[in-house]
Coordinates of C-alpha atoms and ligand atoms in Angstrom, one line a residue:
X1126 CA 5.3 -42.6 44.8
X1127 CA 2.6 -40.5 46.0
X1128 CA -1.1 -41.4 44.8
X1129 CA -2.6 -38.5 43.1
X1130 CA -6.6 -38.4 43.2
X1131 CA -7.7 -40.7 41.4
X1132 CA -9.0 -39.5 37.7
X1133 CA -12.8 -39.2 37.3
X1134 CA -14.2 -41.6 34.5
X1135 CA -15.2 -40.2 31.6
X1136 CA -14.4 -43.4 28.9
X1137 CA -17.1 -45.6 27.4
X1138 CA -14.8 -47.9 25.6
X1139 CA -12.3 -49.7 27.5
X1140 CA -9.9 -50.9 24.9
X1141 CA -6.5 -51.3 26.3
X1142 CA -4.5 -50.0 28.9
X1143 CA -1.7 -47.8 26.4
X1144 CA -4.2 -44.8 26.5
X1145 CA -5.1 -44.8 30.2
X1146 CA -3.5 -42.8 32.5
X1147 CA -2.2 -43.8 35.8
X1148 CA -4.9 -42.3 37.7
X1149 CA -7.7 -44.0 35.2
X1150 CA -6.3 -47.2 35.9
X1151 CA -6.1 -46.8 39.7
X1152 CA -10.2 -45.5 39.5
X1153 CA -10.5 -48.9 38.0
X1154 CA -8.9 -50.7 40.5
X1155 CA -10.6 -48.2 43.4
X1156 CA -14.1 -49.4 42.0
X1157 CA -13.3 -53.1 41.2
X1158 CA -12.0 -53.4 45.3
X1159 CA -15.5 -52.0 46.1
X1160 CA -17.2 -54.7 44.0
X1161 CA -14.9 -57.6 45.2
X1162 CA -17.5 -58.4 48.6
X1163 CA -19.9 -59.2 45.5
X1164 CA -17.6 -61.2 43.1
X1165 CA -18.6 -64.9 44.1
X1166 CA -22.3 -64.2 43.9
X1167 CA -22.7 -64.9 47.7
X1168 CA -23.7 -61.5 48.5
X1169 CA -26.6 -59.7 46.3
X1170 CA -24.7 -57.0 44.1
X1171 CA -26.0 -53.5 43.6
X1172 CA -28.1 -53.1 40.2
X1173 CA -26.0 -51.0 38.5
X1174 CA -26.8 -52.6 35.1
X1175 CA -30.5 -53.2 35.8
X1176 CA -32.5 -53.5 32.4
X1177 CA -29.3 -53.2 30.4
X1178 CA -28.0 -56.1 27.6
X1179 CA -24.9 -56.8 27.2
X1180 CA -23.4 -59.2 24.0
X1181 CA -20.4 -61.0 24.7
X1182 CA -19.1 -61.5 21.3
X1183 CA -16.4 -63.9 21.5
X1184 CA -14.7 -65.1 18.1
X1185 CA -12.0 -67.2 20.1
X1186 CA -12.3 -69.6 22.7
X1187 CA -12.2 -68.3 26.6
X1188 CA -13.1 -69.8 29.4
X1189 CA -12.3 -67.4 32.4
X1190 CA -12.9 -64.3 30.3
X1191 CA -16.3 -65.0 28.6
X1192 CA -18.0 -66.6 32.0
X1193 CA -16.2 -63.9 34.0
X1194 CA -17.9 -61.1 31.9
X1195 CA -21.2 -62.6 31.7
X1196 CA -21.4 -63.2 36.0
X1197 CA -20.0 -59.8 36.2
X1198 CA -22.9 -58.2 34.4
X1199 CA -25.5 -60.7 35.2
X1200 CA -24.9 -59.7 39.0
X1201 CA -25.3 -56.2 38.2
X1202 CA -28.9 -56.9 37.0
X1203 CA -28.0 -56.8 32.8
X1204 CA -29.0 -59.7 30.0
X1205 CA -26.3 -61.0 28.7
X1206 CA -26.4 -62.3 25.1
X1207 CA -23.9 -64.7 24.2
X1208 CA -22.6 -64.7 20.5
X1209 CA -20.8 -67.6 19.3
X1210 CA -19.0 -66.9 16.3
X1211 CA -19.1 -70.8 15.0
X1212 CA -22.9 -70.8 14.4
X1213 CA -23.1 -67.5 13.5
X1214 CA -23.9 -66.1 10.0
X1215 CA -20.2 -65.0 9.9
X1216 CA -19.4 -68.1 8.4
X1217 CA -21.9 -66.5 5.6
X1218 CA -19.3 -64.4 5.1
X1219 CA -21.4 -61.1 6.5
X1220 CA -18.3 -58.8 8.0
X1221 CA -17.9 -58.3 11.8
X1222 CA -18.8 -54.7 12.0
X1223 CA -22.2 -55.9 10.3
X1224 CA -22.6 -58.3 12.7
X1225 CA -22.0 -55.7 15.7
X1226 CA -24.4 -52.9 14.2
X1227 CA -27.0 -55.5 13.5
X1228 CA -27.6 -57.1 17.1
X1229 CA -26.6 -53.5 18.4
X1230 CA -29.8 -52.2 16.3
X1231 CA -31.7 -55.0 18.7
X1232 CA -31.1 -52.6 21.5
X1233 CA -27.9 -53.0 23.4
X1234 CA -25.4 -51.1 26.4
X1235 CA -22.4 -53.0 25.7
X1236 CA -20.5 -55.0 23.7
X1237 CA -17.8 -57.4 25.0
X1238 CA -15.8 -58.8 22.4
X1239 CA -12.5 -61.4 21.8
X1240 CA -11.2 -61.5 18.4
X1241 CA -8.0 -62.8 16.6
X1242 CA -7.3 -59.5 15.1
X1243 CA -5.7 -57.1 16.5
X1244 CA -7.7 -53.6 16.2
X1245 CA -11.1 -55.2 16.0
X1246 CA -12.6 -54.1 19.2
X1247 CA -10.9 -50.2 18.6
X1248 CA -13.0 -51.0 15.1
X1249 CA -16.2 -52.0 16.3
X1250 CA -16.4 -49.0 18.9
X1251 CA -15.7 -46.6 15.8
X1252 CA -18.7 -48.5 14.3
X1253 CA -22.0 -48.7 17.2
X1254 CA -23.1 -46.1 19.6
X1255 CA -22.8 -48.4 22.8
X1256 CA -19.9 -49.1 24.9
X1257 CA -17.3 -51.1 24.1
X1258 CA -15.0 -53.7 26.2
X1259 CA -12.0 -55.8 24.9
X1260 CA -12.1 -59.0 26.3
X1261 CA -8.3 -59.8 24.1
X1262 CA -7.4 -58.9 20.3
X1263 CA -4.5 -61.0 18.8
X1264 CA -1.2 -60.6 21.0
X1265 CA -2.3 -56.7 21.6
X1266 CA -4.5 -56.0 24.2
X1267 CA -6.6 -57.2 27.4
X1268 CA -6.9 -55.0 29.6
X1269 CA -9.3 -56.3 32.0
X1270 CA -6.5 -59.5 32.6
X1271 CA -3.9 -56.8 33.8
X1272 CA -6.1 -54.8 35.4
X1273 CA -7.4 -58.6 37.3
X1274 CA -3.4 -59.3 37.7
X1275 CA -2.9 -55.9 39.2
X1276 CA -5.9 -55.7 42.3
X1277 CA -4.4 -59.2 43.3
X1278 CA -1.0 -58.4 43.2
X1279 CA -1.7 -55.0 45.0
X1280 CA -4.2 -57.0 47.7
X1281 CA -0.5 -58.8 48.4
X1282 CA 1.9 -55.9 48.6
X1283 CA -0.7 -53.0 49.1
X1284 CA 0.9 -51.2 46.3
X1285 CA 1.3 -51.6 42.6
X1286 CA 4.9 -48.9 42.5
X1287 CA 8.6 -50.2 43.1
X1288 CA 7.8 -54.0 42.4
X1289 CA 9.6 -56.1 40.4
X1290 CA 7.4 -57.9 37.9
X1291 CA 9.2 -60.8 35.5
X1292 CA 6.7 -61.9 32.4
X1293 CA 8.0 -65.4 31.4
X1294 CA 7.5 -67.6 28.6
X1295 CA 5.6 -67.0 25.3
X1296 CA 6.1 -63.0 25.1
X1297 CA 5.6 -62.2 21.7
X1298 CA 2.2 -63.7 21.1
X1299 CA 0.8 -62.6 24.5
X1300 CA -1.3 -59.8 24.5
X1301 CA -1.6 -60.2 28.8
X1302 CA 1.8 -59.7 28.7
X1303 CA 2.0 -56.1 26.7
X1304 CA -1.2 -55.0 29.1
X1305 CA 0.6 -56.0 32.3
X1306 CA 3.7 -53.6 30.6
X1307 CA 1.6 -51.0 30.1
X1308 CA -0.3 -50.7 33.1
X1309 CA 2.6 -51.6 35.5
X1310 CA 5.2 -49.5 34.3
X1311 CA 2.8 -46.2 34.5
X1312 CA 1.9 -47.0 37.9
X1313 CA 5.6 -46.9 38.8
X1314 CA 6.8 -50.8 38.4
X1315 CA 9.9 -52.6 36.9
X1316 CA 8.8 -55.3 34.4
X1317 CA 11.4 -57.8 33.0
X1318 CA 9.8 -60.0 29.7
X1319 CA 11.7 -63.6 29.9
X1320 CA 12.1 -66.5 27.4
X1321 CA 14.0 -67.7 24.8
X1322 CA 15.2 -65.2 21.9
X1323 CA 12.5 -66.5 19.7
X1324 CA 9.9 -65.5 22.2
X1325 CA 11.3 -61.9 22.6
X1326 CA 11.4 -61.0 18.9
X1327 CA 8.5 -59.2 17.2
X1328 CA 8.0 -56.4 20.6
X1329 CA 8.9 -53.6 18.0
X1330 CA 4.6 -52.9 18.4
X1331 CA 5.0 -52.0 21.5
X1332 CA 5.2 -48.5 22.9
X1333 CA 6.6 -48.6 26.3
X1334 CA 10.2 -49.3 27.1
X1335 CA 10.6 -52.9 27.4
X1336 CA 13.4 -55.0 29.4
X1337 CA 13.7 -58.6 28.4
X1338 CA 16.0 -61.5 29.6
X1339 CA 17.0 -65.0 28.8
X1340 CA 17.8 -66.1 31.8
X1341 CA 14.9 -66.9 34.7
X1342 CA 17.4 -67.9 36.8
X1343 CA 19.4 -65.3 37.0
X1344 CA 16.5 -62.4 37.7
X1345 CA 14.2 -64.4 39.9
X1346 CA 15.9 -63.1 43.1
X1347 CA 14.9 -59.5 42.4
X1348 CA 11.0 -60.6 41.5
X1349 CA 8.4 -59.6 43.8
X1350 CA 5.8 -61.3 41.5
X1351 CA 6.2 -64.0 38.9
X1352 CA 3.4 -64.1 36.0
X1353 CA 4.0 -67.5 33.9
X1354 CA 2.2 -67.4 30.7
X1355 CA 1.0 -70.1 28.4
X1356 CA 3.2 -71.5 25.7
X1357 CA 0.3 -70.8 22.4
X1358 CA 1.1 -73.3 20.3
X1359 CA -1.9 -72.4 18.0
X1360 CA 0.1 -69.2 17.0
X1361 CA 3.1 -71.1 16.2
X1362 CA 2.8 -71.6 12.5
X1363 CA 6.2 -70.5 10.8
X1364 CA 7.8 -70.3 14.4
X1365 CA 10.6 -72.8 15.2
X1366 CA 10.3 -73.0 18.9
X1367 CA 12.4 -75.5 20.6
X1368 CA 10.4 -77.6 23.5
X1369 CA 13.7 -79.3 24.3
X1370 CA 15.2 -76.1 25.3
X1371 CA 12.2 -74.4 27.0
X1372 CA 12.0 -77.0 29.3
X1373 CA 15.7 -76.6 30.4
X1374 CA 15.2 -73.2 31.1
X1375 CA 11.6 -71.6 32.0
X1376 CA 9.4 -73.6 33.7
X1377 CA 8.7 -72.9 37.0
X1378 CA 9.6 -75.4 39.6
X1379 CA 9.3 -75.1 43.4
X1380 CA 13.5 -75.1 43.2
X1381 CA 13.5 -71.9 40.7
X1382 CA 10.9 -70.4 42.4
X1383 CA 13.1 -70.3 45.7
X1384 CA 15.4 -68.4 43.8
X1385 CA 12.9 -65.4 43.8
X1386 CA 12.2 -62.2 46.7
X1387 CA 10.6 -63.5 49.9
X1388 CA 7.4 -63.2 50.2
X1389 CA 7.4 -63.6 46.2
X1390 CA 4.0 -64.2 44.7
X1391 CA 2.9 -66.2 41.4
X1392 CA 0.5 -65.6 38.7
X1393 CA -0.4 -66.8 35.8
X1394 CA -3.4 -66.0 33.4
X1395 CA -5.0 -69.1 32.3
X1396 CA -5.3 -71.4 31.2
X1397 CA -2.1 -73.7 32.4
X1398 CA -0.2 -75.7 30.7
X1399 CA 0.4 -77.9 33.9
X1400 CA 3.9 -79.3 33.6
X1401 CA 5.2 -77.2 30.8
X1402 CA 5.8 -73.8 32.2
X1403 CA 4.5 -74.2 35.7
X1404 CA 4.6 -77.3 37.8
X1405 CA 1.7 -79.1 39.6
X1406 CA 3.3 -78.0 43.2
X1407 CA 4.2 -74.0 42.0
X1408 CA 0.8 -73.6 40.0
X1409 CA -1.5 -75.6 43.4
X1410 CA 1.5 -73.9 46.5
X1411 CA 1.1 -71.0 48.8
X1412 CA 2.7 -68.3 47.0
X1413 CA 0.3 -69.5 44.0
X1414 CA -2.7 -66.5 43.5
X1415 CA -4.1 -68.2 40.5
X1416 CA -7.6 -69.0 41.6
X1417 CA -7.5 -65.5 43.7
X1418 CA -6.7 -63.3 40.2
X1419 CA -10.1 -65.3 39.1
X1420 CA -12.3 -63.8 41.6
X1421 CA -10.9 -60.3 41.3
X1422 CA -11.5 -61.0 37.2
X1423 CA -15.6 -60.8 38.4
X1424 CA -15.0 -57.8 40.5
X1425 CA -12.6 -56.1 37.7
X1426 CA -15.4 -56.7 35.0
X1427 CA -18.1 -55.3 37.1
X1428 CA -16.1 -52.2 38.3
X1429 CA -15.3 -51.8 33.6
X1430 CA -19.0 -52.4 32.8
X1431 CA -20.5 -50.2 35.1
X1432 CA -18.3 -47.2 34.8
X1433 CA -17.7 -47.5 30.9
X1434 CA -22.1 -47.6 30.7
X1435 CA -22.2 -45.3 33.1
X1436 CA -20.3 -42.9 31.0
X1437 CA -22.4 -43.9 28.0
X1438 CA -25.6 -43.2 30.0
X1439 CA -23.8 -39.2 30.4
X1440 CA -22.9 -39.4 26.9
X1441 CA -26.7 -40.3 25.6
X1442 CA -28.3 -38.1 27.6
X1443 CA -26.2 -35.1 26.2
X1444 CA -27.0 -36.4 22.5
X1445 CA -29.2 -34.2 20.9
X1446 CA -32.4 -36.4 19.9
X1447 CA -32.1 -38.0 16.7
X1448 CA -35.0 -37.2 14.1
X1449 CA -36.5 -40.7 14.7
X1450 CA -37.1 -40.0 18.7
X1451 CA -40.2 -38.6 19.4
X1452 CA -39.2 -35.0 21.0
X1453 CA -41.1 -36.0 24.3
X1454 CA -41.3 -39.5 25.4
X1455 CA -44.6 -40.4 27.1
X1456 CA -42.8 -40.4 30.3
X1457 CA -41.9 -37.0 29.5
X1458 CA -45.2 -35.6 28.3
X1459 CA -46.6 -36.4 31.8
X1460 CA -43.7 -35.1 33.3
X1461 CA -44.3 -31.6 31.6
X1462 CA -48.0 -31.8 32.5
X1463 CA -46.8 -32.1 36.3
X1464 CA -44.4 -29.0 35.4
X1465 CA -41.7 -30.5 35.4
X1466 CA -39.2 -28.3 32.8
X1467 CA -37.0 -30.4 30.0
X1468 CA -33.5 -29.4 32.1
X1469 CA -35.3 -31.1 35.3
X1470 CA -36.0 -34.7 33.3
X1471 CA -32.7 -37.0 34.1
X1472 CA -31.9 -35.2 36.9
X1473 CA -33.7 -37.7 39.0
X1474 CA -32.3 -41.2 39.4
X1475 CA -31.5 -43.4 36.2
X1476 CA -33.2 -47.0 36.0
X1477 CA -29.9 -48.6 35.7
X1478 CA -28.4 -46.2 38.2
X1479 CA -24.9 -47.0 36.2
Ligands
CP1250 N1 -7.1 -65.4 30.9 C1 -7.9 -65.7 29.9 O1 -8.1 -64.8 29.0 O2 -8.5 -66.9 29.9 P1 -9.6 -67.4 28.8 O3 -8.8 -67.5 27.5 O4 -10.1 -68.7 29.3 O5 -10.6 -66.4 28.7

């Protein structure tokens, strides 16, 4: 497939990956593998997000996602707020979108935010003025996952076209797994959902052809890549999965995986279930990129936050001054005594630089 240019950035939501194009999502990647040298923190960042405050508004639990966030923007020079929804006055009842405006009237860039329903993060963007980045909503969207999955499969096989991807396990309350479809099959890749029938029921949200099998065995020798996912118990209720028969047939073991392509990688998104869909030897072996897709996560996050702010910096400095801004900051009043005209002011470099 030939790579177009990639598309300039113009977003200051990143929501999911079913809106982006092809190009957008290789931009992405472009900038994230330009921010990888810094991921680990052993090498001093640029500033991109220098004086900037960031909330990370998680209503579920995360562990990779919420600390891979708040390294991403703290090594780009932002505050980062953390917002725990337990001790927050939610439990009073007061409605997410209140809670978002309210600590967004505090003064903030960004908003990072997990939530168990699907839509919320699309909702609070319609809601503030600042950018907005979905860290996961219900089994619909996370798009900085795939977009983590993708720069380490691609660092493997140099491309992200003509690879075949299988998706196993707990499909239908993964929203990983409906990102990874998205973004892989625009960028020219075959993806194959597997589990048991129970897990691919309720796909009918999803818009994007999807191709789905039962049997692990039988397409593991045309994967390039095998993503394992999670089983989530905690969305089970009213679902009568059988354990018995999962265990016969999905996990990955070091004998099934030797079924799949030479060369054949495996993912998975965290956090494991060790023993249930991925052994101790497959999830710890040399065709395992667990821990790498963890340290592209950083890079991922600081390639979304700084372009998404970035384009919220063009967007505010287009806005027309709202009545309650003083027409001339102070900043500007000297810069008028000095001569300089109203078109020149932001034409010099930004503070944050994002
Ligand atoms: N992959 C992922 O979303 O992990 P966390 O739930 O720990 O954030």
């Amino acid at each position: 497939m030939a790579k177009s240019k990639p598309a300039k950035w113009t977003r200051k939501h990143l929501l999911g990956l079913e809106d982006l194009s092809a190009g957008e999502i290789r931009h992405l990647l472009d900038a994230a593998e330009e921010f990888l040298p810094y991921a680990t923190g052993r090498k001093a960042a640029p500033q991109r997000l220098k004086g900037r405050t960031v909330l990370n508004l998680f209503c579920e639990d995360s562990t990779r996602t919420r600390t891979s966030f708040t390294l991403a923007a703290e090594r780009l020079g932002a505050r980062v707020v953390q917002f725990h929804a337990a001790t927050s006055s939610l439990k009073k009842n007061e409605t997410l979108l209140d809670t978002a405006r309210n600590i967004e009237a505090m003064g903030l860039d960004a908003i990072v935010i997990r939530h168990p329903e699907r839509g919320a993060p699309e909702a609070v963007a319609e809601a503030v003025n600042c950018s907005v980045l979905n860290a996961g909503d219900d089994a619909h969207e996370h798009p900085t996952q795939a977009l983590l999955d993708f720069l380490a499969m691609r660092h493997k096989f140099g491309r992200l076209y003509h690879l075949t991807v299988a998706i196993v396990g707990d499909i239908r309350h993964s929203r990983v797994a409906r990102s990874n479809l998205y973004g892989l099959s625009k960028l020219g890749s075959r993806v194959i959902f597997v589990g048991p029938p129970l897990f691919l029921e309720g796909l009918g949200d999803i818009a994007a052809p999807v191709e789905t099998s039962t049997d692990l065995d039988a397409i593991l020798p045309e994967c390039d890549a095998v993503m394992m996912l999670r089983v989530q118990f905690e969305r089970h209720e009213g679902v009568a999965f059988d354990l018995e028969d999962y265990k016969r047939g999905y996990p990955l073991t070091a004998k099934r995986l030797a079924r799949a392509k030479r060369g054949a990688i495996v993912l998975h998104p965290g956090p494991i279930n060790r023993g249930l869909e991925i052994t101790d030897e497959v999830a710890d072996g040399p065709q395992s990129v667990i821990l790498h897709q963890v340290t592209c996560g950083v890079a991922v996050r600081m390639a979304a936050l700084s372009l998404c702010v970035g384009a919220l910096d063009r967007e505010r400095k287009a806005a027309k001054p709202s009545p309650l801004t003083p027409p001339l900051s102070h900043k500007g009043r000297g810069r008028k005594k000095r001569g300089l005209s109203r078109e020149g002011r932001g034409r010099g470099k930004s503070s944050a630089g994002a």
